[in-house]
mmCIF file of N, CA and C in Angstrom:
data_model
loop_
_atom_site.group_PDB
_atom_site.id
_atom_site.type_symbol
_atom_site.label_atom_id
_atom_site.label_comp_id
_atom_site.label_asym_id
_atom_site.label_seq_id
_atom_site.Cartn_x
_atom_site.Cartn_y
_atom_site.Cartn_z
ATOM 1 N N UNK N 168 56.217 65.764 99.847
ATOM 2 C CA UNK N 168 56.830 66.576 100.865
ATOM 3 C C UNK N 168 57.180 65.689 102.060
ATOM 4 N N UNK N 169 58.235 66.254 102.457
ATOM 5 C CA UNK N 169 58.672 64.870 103.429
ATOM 6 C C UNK N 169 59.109 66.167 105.004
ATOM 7 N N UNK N 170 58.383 66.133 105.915
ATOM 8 C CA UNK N 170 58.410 66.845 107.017
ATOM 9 C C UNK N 170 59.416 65.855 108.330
ATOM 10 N N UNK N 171 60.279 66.291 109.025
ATOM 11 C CA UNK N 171 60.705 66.376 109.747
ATOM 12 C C UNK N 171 60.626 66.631 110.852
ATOM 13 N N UNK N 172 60.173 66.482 112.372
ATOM 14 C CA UNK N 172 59.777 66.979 113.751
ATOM 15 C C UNK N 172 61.204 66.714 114.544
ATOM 16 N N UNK N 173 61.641 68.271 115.260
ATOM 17 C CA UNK N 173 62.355 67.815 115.894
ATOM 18 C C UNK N 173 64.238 67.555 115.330
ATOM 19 N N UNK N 174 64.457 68.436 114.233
ATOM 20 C CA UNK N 174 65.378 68.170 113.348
ATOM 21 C C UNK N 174 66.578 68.325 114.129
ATOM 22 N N UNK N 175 66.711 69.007 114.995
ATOM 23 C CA UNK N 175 67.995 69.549 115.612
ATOM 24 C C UNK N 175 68.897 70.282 114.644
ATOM 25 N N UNK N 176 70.172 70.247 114.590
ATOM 26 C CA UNK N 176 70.681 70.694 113.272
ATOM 27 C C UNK N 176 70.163 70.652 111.445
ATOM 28 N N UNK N 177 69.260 69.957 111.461
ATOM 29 C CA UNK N 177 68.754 69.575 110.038
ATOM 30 C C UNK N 177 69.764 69.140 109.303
ATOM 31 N N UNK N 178 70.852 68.254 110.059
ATOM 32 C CA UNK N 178 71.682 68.049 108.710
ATOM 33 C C UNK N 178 71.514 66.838 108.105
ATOM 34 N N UNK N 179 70.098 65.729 108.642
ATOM 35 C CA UNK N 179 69.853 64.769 108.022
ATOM 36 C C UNK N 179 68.568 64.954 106.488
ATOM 37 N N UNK N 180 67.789 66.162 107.201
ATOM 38 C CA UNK N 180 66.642 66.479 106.077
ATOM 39 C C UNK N 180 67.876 67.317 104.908
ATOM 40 N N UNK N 181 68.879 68.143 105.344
ATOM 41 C CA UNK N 181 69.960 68.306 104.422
ATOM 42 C C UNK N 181 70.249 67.185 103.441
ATOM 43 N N UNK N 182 71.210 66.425 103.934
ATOM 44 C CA UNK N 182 71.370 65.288 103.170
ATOM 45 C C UNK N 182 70.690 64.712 102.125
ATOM 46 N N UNK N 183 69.457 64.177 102.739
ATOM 47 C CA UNK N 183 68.244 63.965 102.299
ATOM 48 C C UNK N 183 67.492 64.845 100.726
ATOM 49 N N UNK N 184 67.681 66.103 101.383
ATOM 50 C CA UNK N 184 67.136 66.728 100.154
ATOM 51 C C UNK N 184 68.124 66.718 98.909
ATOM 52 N N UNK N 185 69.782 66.834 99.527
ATOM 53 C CA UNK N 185 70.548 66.958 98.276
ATOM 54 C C UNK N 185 70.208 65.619 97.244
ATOM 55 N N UNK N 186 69.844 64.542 98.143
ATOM 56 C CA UNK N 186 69.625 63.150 96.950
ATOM 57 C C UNK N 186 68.544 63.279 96.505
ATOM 58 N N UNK N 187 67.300 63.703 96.951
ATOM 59 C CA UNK N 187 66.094 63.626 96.428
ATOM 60 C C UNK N 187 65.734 65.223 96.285
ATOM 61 N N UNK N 188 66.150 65.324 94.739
ATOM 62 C CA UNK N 188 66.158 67.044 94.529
ATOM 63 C C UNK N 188 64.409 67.265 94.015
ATOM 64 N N UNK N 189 63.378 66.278 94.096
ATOM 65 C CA UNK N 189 62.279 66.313 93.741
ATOM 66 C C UNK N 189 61.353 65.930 94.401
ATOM 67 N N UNK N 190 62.036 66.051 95.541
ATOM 68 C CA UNK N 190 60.817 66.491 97.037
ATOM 69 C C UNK N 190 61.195 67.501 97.702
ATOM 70 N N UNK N 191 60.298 68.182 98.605
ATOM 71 C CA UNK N 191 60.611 69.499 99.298
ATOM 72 C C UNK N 191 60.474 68.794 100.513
ATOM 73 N N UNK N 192 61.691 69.175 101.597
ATOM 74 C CA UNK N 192 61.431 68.993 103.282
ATOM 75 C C UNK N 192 61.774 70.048 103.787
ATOM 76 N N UNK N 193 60.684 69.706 104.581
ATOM 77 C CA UNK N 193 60.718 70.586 105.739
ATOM 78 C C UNK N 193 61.569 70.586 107.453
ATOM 79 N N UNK N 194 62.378 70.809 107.654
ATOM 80 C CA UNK N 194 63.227 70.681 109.078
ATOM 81 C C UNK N 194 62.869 71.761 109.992
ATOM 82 N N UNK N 195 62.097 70.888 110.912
ATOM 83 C CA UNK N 195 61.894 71.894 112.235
ATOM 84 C C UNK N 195 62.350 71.560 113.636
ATOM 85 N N UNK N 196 62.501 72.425 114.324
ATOM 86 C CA UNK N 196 62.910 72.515 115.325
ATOM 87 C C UNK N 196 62.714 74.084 116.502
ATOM 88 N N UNK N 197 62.443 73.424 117.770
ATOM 89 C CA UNK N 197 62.174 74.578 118.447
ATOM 90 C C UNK N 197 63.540 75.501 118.246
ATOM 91 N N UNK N 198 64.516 75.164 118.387
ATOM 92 C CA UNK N 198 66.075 75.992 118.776
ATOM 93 C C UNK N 198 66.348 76.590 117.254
ATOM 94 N N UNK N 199 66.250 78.005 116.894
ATOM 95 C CA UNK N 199 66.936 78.465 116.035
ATOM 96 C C UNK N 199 68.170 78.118 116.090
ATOM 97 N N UNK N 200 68.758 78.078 116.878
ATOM 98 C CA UNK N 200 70.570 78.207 116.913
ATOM 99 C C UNK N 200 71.103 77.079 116.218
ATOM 100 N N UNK N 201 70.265 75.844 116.733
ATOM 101 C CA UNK N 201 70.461 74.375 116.299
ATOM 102 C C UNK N 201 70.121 74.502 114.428
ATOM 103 N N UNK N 202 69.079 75.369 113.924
ATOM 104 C CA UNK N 202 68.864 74.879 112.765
ATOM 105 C C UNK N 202 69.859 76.457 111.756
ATOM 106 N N UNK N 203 70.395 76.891 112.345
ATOM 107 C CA UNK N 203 70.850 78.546 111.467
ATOM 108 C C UNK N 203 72.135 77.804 110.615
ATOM 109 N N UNK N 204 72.773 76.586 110.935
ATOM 110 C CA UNK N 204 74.123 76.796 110.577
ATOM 111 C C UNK N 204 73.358 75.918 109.118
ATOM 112 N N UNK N 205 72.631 74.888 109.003
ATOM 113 C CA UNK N 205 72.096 74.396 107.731
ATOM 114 C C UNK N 205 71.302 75.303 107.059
ATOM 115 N N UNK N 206 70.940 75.929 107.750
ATOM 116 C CA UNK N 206 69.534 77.191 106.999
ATOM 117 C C UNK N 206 70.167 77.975 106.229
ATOM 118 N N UNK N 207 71.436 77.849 106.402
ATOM 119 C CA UNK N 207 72.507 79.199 105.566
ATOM 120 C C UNK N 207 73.398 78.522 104.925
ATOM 121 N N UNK N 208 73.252 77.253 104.746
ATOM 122 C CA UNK N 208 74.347 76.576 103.962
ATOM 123 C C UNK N 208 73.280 76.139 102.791
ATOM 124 N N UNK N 209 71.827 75.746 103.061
ATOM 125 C CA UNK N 209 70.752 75.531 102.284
ATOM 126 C C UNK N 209 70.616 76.687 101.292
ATOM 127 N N UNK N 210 70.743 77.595 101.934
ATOM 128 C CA UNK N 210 70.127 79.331 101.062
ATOM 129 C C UNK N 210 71.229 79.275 99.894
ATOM 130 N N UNK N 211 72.507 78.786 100.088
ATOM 131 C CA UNK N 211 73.651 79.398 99.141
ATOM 132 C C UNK N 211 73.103 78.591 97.728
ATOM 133 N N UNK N 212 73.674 79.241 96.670
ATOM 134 C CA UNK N 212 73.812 78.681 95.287
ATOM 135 C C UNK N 212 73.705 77.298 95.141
ATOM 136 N N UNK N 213 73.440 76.361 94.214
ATOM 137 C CA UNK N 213 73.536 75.039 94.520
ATOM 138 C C UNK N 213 74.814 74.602 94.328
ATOM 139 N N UNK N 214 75.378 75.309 93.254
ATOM 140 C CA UNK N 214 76.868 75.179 93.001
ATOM 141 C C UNK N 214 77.921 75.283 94.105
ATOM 142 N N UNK N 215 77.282 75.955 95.417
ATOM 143 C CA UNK N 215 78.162 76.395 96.379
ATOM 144 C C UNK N 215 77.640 75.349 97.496
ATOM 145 N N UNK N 216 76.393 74.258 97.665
ATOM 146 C CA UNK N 216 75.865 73.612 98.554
ATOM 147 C C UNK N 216 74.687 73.578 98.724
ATOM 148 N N UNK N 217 74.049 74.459 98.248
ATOM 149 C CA UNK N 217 72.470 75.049 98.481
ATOM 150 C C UNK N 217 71.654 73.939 98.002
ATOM 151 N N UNK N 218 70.464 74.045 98.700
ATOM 152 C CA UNK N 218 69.390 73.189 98.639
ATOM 153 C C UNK N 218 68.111 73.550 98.352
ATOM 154 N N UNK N 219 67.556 73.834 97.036
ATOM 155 C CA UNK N 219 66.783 75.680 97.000
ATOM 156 C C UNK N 219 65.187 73.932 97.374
ATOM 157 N N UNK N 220 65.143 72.860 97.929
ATOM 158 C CA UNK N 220 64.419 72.305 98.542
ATOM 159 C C UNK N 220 64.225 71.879 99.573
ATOM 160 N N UNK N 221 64.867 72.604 100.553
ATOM 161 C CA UNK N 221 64.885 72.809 102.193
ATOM 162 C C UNK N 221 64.715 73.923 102.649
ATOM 163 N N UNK N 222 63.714 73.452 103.729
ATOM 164 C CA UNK N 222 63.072 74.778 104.370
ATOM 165 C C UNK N 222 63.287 74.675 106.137
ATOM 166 N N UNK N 223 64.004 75.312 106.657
ATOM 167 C CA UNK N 223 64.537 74.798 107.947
ATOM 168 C C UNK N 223 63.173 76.029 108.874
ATOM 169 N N UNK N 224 62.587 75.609 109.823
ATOM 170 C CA UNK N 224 61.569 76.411 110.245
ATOM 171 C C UNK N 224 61.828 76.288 111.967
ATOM 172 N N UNK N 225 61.857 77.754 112.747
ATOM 173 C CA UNK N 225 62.047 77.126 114.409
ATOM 174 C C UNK N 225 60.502 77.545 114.986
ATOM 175 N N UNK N 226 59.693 76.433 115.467
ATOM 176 C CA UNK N 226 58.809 76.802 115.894
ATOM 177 C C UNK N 226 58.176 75.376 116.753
ATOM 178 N N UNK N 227 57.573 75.968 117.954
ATOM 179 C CA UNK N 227 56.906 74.537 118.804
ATOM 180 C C UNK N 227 56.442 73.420 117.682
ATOM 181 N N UNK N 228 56.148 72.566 117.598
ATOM 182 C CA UNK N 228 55.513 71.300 117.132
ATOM 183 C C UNK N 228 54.327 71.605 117.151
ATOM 184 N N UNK N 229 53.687 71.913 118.422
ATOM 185 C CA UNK N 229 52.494 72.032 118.292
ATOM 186 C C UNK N 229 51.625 73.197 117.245
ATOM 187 N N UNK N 230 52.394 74.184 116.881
ATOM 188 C CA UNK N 230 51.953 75.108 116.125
ATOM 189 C C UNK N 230 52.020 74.500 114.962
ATOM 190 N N UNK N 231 53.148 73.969 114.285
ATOM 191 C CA UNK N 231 53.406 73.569 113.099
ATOM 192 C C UNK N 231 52.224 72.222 112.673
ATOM 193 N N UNK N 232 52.011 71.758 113.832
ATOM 194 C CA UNK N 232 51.226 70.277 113.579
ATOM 195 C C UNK N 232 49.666 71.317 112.803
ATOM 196 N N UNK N 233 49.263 71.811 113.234
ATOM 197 C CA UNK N 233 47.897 72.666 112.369
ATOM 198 C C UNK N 233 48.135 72.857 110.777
ATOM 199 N N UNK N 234 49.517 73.635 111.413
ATOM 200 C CA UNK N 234 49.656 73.889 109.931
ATOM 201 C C UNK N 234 49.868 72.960 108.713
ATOM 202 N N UNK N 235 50.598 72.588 109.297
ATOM 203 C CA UNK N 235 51.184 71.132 108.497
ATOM 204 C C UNK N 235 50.366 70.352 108.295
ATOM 205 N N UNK N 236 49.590 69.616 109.320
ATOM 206 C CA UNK N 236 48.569 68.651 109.018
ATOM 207 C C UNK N 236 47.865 68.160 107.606
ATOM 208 N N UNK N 237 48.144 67.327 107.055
ATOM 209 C CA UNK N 237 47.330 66.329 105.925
ATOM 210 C C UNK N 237 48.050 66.633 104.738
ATOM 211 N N UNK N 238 49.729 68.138 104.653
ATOM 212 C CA UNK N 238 49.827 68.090 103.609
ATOM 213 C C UNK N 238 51.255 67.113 103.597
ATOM 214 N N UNK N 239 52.288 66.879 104.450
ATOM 215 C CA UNK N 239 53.340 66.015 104.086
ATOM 216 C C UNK N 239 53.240 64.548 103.436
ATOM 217 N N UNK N 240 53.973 64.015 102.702
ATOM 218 C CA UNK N 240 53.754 62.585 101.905
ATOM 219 C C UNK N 240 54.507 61.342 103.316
ATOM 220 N N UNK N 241 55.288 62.277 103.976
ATOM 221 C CA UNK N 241 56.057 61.594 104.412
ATOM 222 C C UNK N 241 56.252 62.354 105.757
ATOM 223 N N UNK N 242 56.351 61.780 106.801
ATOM 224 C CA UNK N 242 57.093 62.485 108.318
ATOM 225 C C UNK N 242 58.176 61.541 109.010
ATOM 226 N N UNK N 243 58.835 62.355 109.804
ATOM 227 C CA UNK N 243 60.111 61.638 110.784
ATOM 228 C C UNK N 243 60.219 62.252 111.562
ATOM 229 N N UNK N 244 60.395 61.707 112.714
ATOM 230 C CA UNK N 244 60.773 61.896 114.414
ATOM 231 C C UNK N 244 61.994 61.382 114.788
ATOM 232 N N UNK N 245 62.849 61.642 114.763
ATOM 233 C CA UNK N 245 64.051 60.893 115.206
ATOM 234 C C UNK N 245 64.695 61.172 116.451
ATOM 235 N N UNK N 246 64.764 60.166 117.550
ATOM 236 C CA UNK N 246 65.085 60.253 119.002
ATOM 237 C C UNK N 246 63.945 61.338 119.640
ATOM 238 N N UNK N 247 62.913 61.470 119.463
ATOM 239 C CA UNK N 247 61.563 62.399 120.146
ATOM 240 C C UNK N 247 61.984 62.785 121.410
ATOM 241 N N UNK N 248 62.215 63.787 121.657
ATOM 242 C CA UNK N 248 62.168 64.117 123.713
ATOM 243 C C UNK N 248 60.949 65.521 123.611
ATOM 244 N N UNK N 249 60.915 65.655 124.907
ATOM 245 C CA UNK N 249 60.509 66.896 125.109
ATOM 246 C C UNK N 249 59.176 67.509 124.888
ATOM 247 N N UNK N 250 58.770 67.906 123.567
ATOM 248 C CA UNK N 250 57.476 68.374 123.118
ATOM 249 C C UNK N 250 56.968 67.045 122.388
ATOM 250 N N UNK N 251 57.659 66.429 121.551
ATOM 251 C CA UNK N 251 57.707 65.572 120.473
ATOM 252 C C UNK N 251 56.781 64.136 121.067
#
C-alpha cells in the first residue's frame, strides 16, 4: 500500500496506480474540492479510466496518521505546507 499525505488533486497517486495495478493508494488531502475531480474519474469503469485501486480520502493528517499508522509499504509528501 503506498499512502500519500497531502495529495492535492491526486493526480500523481492517479497515475501511479494506473501503472502499478497491484498496489492500493491511498490520496489524501484536507480540501475535498482539490481531490473530487480524480475521485470520480477513479470510480468510473476501467475501460472508461477508473482505478478500482485508488482511494482519494479528505481528512486532517492528523486523523488519518492513527489510522493509517504501521499499515502503508510505502508513503509520500510532496511539497509539505501547512499541517504536513
Amino acid at each position: 500500500m503506498h499512502v500519500d499525505l497531502g495529495s492535492g488533486d491526486a493526480c500523481g497517486p492517479y497515475r501511479w496506480a494506473r501503472q502499478a495495478t497491484d498496489w492500493l493508494f491511498i490520496a489524501t488531502d484536507l480540501n475535498p474540492d482539490a481531490l473530487s475531480e480524480t475521485a470520480g474519474r477513479a470510480s468510473r469503469k476501467p475501460s472508461r479510466g477508473g482505478v478500482p485501486n485508488l482511494i482519494c480520502i479528505a481528512e486532517p493528517t492528523e486523523i488519518l496518521a492513527a489510522e493509517l499508522a504501521g499499515v502503508a509499504n510505502r508513503l509520500s509528501v510532496i511539497l509539505p505546507w501547512g499541517g504536513l
